[in-house]
């Protein structure tokens, strides 16, 4: 199936490291390196949804911000339609940004409280399509509001007058107004009520089919990711540990960390839910400033041995199912 699709985004050995002050050093004169993303690689196909999962602090949002140019990469390449975004200057990036848009986690915080929602949705048009007249802009904004389920007569209202779900619809409209090819959704439903989450996810799926979008959907709720994703990338401590079709990752899980995540996903059947065993991981998530040698998961893995301490596994596999683990069968 993937062989027939066009690859629009190629991420190769992407790393994002931050220099931070060492609070233990005298006068904070020394710096440490926080390794937020480490040598992550994947492809994104035209029209598909790639889910990115992992616990808080694993580098999901930093990965998204690196792809959109909001943070600088420390190494590797990001190829968008064959062009390396890591080598783009500010002017070249401006030409790309209309193709790659982002939906943020906190819907209200991502909207300017001093602007009407009409102005918020229209802002990308003013930047990327300045030739449009005011009437043309207003017409496009009203049409997009209808598309995301907002009444056009609300165009002059302010963000504080809307619910969280409505604010997220405004954010979606703002992202889609310039007709991008890729939408990066950074935990777009985690701040919403469960009943509203399904509405937003279904809206994204509907808009994806209608507009031919590709999505990178970041979340820590595996049930939500399963509902929307074609493929799933699992991250741990800034590293990609498993990648495959959602059926493979959910029903033929290979990595011990992914297995622990899957064991915590609720089961609709009450009897099965009562009898299931959740795999509890021992210890705490290591610091990205001083990650473990070898396999980054070894300090919490029940299968770890000397091989895992000495060497770092890389993503390997077959049938488009990849896992970074020496113990994966």
CSV table of N, CA and C in Angstrom, one decimal, residues 100-188:
chain,number,residue,atom,x,y,z
A,100,UNK,N,2.9,23.5,5.5
A,100,UNK,CA,2.9,22.8,6.8
A,100,UNK,C,2.4,23.7,7.9
A,101,UNK,N,1.2,23.3,8.4
A,101,UNK,CA,0.6,24.1,9.5
A,101,UNK,C,0.5,23.2,10.7
A,102,UNK,N,0.2,23.9,11.9
A,102,UNK,CA,0.2,23.2,13.1
A,102,UNK,C,-1.0,23.5,14.0
A,103,UNK,N,-1.5,22.6,14.7
A,103,UNK,CA,-2.6,22.7,15.6
A,103,UNK,C,-2.1,22.5,17.0
A,104,UNK,N,-2.3,23.4,17.9
A,104,UNK,CA,-1.6,23.3,19.2
A,104,UNK,C,-2.5,22.6,20.3
A,105,UNK,N,-1.8,22.3,21.4
A,105,UNK,CA,-2.5,21.5,22.5
A,105,UNK,C,-3.5,22.3,23.2
A,106,UNK,N,-3.2,23.5,23.7
A,106,UNK,CA,-4.2,24.3,24.4
A,106,UNK,C,-4.9,25.3,23.5
A,107,UNK,N,-6.1,25.0,23.1
A,107,UNK,CA,-6.8,25.8,22.1
A,107,UNK,C,-7.0,27.2,22.4
A,108,UNK,N,-7.3,27.5,23.7
A,108,UNK,CA,-7.5,28.9,24.1
A,108,UNK,C,-6.2,29.7,24.1
A,109,UNK,N,-5.1,29.1,24.7
A,109,UNK,CA,-3.8,29.8,24.8
A,109,UNK,C,-3.2,30.0,23.5
A,110,UNK,N,-3.6,29.3,22.4
A,110,UNK,CA,-3.0,29.5,21.1
A,110,UNK,C,-3.7,30.6,20.3
A,111,UNK,N,-4.7,31.2,20.9
A,111,UNK,CA,-5.5,32.2,20.2
A,111,UNK,C,-5.3,33.6,20.8
A,112,UNK,N,-5.1,34.6,20.0
A,112,UNK,CA,-4.9,36.0,20.6
A,112,UNK,C,-6.2,36.5,21.1
A,113,UNK,N,-6.3,36.8,22.5
A,113,UNK,CA,-7.5,37.2,23.1
A,113,UNK,C,-8.0,38.5,22.6
A,114,UNK,N,-7.1,39.3,22.0
A,114,UNK,CA,-7.5,40.7,21.5
A,114,UNK,C,-8.0,40.7,20.1
A,115,UNK,N,-8.0,39.6,19.5
A,115,UNK,CA,-8.4,39.5,18.1
A,115,UNK,C,-9.8,38.7,18.0
A,116,UNK,N,-10.6,39.2,17.1
A,116,UNK,CA,-11.8,38.4,16.8
A,116,UNK,C,-11.5,37.1,16.1
A,117,UNK,N,-12.4,36.1,16.1
A,117,UNK,CA,-12.0,34.8,15.5
A,117,UNK,C,-11.9,35.0,14.0
A,118,UNK,N,-12.6,35.9,13.5
A,118,UNK,CA,-12.5,36.2,12.0
A,118,UNK,C,-11.1,36.6,11.7
A,119,UNK,N,-10.5,37.5,12.5
A,119,UNK,CA,-9.2,38.0,12.3
A,119,UNK,C,-8.1,37.0,12.5
A,120,UNK,N,-8.4,36.1,13.5
A,120,UNK,CA,-7.5,35.0,13.8
A,120,UNK,C,-7.4,34.0,12.6
A,121,UNK,N,-8.5,33.6,12.1
A,121,UNK,CA,-8.6,32.7,11.0
A,121,UNK,C,-8.0,33.3,9.7
A,122,UNK,N,-8.2,34.6,9.6
A,122,UNK,CA,-7.7,35.3,8.3
A,122,UNK,C,-6.2,35.6,8.4
A,123,UNK,N,-5.6,35.6,9.5
A,123,UNK,CA,-4.2,36.0,9.6
A,123,UNK,C,-3.3,35.3,8.7
A,124,UNK,N,-3.3,34.0,8.6
A,124,UNK,CA,-2.4,33.3,7.6
A,124,UNK,C,-2.7,33.8,6.2
A,125,UNK,N,-3.9,34.1,5.8
A,125,UNK,CA,-4.2,34.6,4.5
A,125,UNK,C,-3.5,35.9,4.2
A,126,UNK,N,-3.5,36.8,5.2
A,126,UNK,CA,-2.8,38.1,5.1
A,126,UNK,C,-1.3,37.9,4.9
A,127,UNK,N,-0.7,36.8,5.4
A,127,UNK,CA,0.7,36.6,5.3
A,127,UNK,C,1.1,35.9,4.0
A,128,UNK,N,0.3,34.9,3.7
A,128,UNK,CA,0.7,34.0,2.6
A,128,UNK,C,0.0,34.3,1.3
A,129,UNK,N,-1.1,35.0,1.4
A,129,UNK,CA,-1.9,35.4,0.1
A,129,UNK,C,-2.3,36.9,0.2
A,130,UNK,N,-1.3,37.8,0.3
A,130,UNK,CA,-1.6,39.2,0.5
A,130,UNK,C,-2.3,39.9,-0.7
A,131,UNK,N,-2.4,39.2,-1.8
A,131,UNK,CA,-3.0,39.7,-3.0
A,131,UNK,C,-4.6,39.7,-2.9
A,132,UNK,N,-5.1,38.9,-1.9
A,132,UNK,CA,-6.6,38.8,-1.8
A,132,UNK,C,-7.2,40.1,-1.3
A,133,UNK,N,-8.3,40.5,-1.8
A,133,UNK,CA,-9.0,41.6,-1.3
A,133,UNK,C,-9.7,41.3,0.1
A,134,UNK,N,-10.1,42.3,0.8
A,134,UNK,CA,-10.8,42.1,2.1
A,134,UNK,C,-12.1,41.3,1.9
A,135,UNK,N,-12.8,41.5,0.9
A,135,UNK,CA,-14.0,40.7,0.6
A,135,UNK,C,-13.7,39.3,0.3
A,136,UNK,N,-12.6,39.0,-0.4
A,136,UNK,CA,-12.2,37.6,-0.7
A,136,UNK,C,-11.8,36.9,0.6
A,137,UNK,N,-11.0,37.6,1.4
A,137,UNK,CA,-10.6,37.1,2.7
A,137,UNK,C,-11.8,36.7,3.5
A,138,UNK,N,-12.7,37.6,3.7
A,138,UNK,CA,-13.9,37.4,4.5
A,138,UNK,C,-14.7,36.2,4.0
A,139,UNK,N,-14.8,36.1,2.7
A,139,UNK,CA,-15.6,35.0,2.1
A,139,UNK,C,-14.9,33.6,2.4
A,140,UNK,N,-13.6,33.6,2.3
A,140,UNK,CA,-12.8,32.4,2.6
A,140,UNK,C,-13.0,32.0,4.0
A,141,UNK,N,-12.9,33.0,4.9
A,141,UNK,CA,-13.0,32.8,6.4
A,141,UNK,C,-14.4,32.2,6.7
A,142,UNK,N,-15.4,32.8,6.1
A,142,UNK,CA,-16.8,32.3,6.4
A,142,UNK,C,-17.0,30.8,5.9
A,143,UNK,N,-16.4,30.6,4.7
A,143,UNK,CA,-16.5,29.2,4.2
A,143,UNK,C,-15.8,28.2,5.1
A,144,UNK,N,-14.6,28.6,5.6
A,144,UNK,CA,-13.8,27.7,6.4
A,144,UNK,C,-14.5,27.5,7.8
A,145,UNK,N,-15.2,28.5,8.3
A,145,UNK,CA,-15.9,28.4,9.5
A,145,UNK,C,-17.0,27.4,9.4
A,146,UNK,N,-17.7,27.4,8.3
A,146,UNK,CA,-18.8,26.4,8.0
A,146,UNK,C,-18.2,25.0,7.9
A,147,UNK,N,-17.0,24.9,7.3
A,147,UNK,CA,-16.4,23.6,7.1
A,147,UNK,C,-16.0,22.9,8.4
A,148,UNK,N,-15.6,23.7,9.4
A,148,UNK,CA,-15.2,23.2,10.7
A,148,UNK,C,-16.3,23.2,11.7
A,149,UNK,N,-17.5,23.6,11.3
A,149,UNK,CA,-18.7,23.5,12.2
A,149,UNK,C,-18.9,24.7,13.1
A,150,UNK,N,-18.5,25.9,12.6
A,150,UNK,CA,-18.7,27.2,13.3
A,150,UNK,C,-19.7,28.0,12.5
A,151,UNK,N,-20.6,28.6,13.1
A,151,UNK,CA,-21.6,29.5,12.4
A,151,UNK,C,-20.9,30.8,11.9
A,152,UNK,N,-21.0,31.2,10.7
A,152,UNK,CA,-20.4,32.4,10.2
A,152,UNK,C,-20.8,33.7,10.9
A,153,UNK,N,-22.0,33.7,11.5
A,153,UNK,CA,-22.4,34.9,12.2
A,153,UNK,C,-21.6,35.1,13.6
A,154,UNK,N,-20.7,34.2,13.9
A,154,UNK,CA,-19.9,34.4,15.1
A,154,UNK,C,-18.5,35.0,14.8
A,155,UNK,N,-18.4,35.5,13.5
A,155,UNK,CA,-17.1,35.9,13.0
A,155,UNK,C,-16.5,37.1,13.8
A,156,UNK,N,-17.3,37.9,14.4
A,156,UNK,CA,-16.8,39.1,15.2
A,156,UNK,C,-16.7,38.9,16.7
A,157,UNK,N,-16.8,37.6,17.1
A,157,UNK,CA,-16.7,37.3,18.5
A,157,UNK,C,-15.2,37.0,18.9
A,158,UNK,N,-15.0,37.0,20.2
A,158,UNK,CA,-13.6,36.8,20.7
A,158,UNK,C,-13.4,35.4,21.3
A,159,UNK,N,-12.2,34.9,21.4
A,159,UNK,CA,-11.9,33.6,21.9
A,159,UNK,C,-12.6,33.2,23.2
A,160,UNK,N,-12.6,34.2,24.2
A,160,UNK,CA,-13.1,33.9,25.5
A,160,UNK,C,-14.6,33.6,25.5
A,161,UNK,N,-15.3,33.8,24.4
A,161,UNK,CA,-16.7,33.6,24.3
A,161,UNK,C,-17.0,32.2,23.8
A,162,UNK,N,-16.0,31.4,23.6
A,162,UNK,CA,-16.2,30.0,23.1
A,162,UNK,C,-15.7,29.0,24.0
A,163,UNK,N,-16.2,27.8,23.9
A,163,UNK,CA,-15.8,26.6,24.7
A,163,UNK,C,-14.5,26.1,24.2
A,164,UNK,N,-13.9,25.2,24.9
A,164,UNK,CA,-12.6,24.6,24.5
A,164,UNK,C,-12.7,23.9,23.2
A,165,UNK,N,-13.7,23.1,23.0
A,165,UNK,CA,-13.9,22.5,21.7
A,165,UNK,C,-14.1,23.4,20.5
A,166,UNK,N,-14.8,24.5,20.8
A,166,UNK,CA,-15.0,25.5,19.7
A,166,UNK,C,-13.7,26.2,19.4
A,167,UNK,N,-12.9,26.5,20.5
A,167,UNK,CA,-11.6,27.2,20.3
A,167,UNK,C,-10.7,26.3,19.4
A,168,UNK,N,-10.8,25.0,19.6
A,168,UNK,CA,-9.9,24.1,18.8
A,168,UNK,C,-10.4,24.1,17.4
A,169,UNK,N,-11.7,24.2,17.2
A,169,UNK,CA,-12.2,24.3,15.8
A,169,UNK,C,-11.7,25.6,15.1
A,170,UNK,N,-11.6,26.7,15.9
A,170,UNK,CA,-11.0,27.9,15.4
A,170,UNK,C,-9.6,27.7,15.0
A,171,UNK,N,-8.8,27.0,15.9
A,171,UNK,CA,-7.4,26.7,15.6
A,171,UNK,C,-7.3,25.8,14.3
A,172,UNK,N,-8.2,24.9,14.1
A,172,UNK,CA,-8.2,24.0,12.9
A,172,UNK,C,-8.5,24.9,11.7
A,173,UNK,N,-9.5,25.8,11.8
A,173,UNK,CA,-9.8,26.6,10.7
A,173,UNK,C,-8.6,27.5,10.3
A,174,UNK,N,-7.9,28.0,11.3
A,174,UNK,CA,-6.8,28.9,11.0
A,174,UNK,C,-5.7,28.1,10.3
A,175,UNK,N,-5.5,26.8,10.7
A,175,UNK,CA,-4.4,26.0,10.1
A,175,UNK,C,-4.8,25.6,8.6
A,176,UNK,N,-6.1,25.4,8.4
A,176,UNK,CA,-6.5,24.9,7.1
A,176,UNK,C,-6.8,26.0,6.0
A,177,UNK,N,-6.9,27.3,6.5
A,177,UNK,CA,-7.3,28.4,5.6
A,177,UNK,C,-6.4,28.6,4.4
A,178,UNK,N,-5.1,28.2,4.5
A,178,UNK,CA,-4.2,28.4,3.4
A,178,UNK,C,-4.0,27.1,2.6
A,179,UNK,N,-4.9,26.1,2.9
A,179,UNK,CA,-4.9,24.9,2.2
A,179,UNK,C,-3.6,24.2,2.2
A,180,UNK,N,-3.1,23.8,3.4
A,180,UNK,CA,-1.8,23.1,3.5
A,180,UNK,C,-1.8,21.7,3.0
A,181,UNK,N,-0.7,21.1,2.9
A,181,UNK,CA,-0.6,19.7,2.5
A,181,UNK,C,-0.4,18.8,3.8
A,182,UNK,N,0.2,19.4,4.8
A,182,UNK,CA,0.5,18.6,6.1
A,182,UNK,C,0.0,19.4,7.3
A,183,UNK,N,-0.7,18.8,8.2
A,183,UNK,CA,-1.1,19.4,9.4
A,183,UNK,C,-0.4,18.6,10.6
A,184,UNK,N,0.3,19.2,11.4
A,184,UNK,CA,0.9,18.6,12.6
A,184,UNK,C,0.0,18.9,13.8
A,185,UNK,N,-0.6,17.9,14.4
A,185,UNK,CA,-1.5,18.1,15.5
A,185,UNK,C,-0.8,17.7,16.8
A,186,UNK,N,-0.5,18.7,17.6
A,186,UNK,CA,0.3,18.5,18.8
A,186,UNK,C,-0.7,18.3,20.0
A,187,UNK,N,-1.0,17.1,20.3
A,187,UNK,CA,-2.0,16.8,21.3
A,187,UNK,C,-3.2,17.7,21.3
A,188,UNK,N,-3.9,17.7,20.1
A,188,UNK,CA,-5.0,18.6,19.9
A,188,UNK,C,-6.3,18.4,20.8
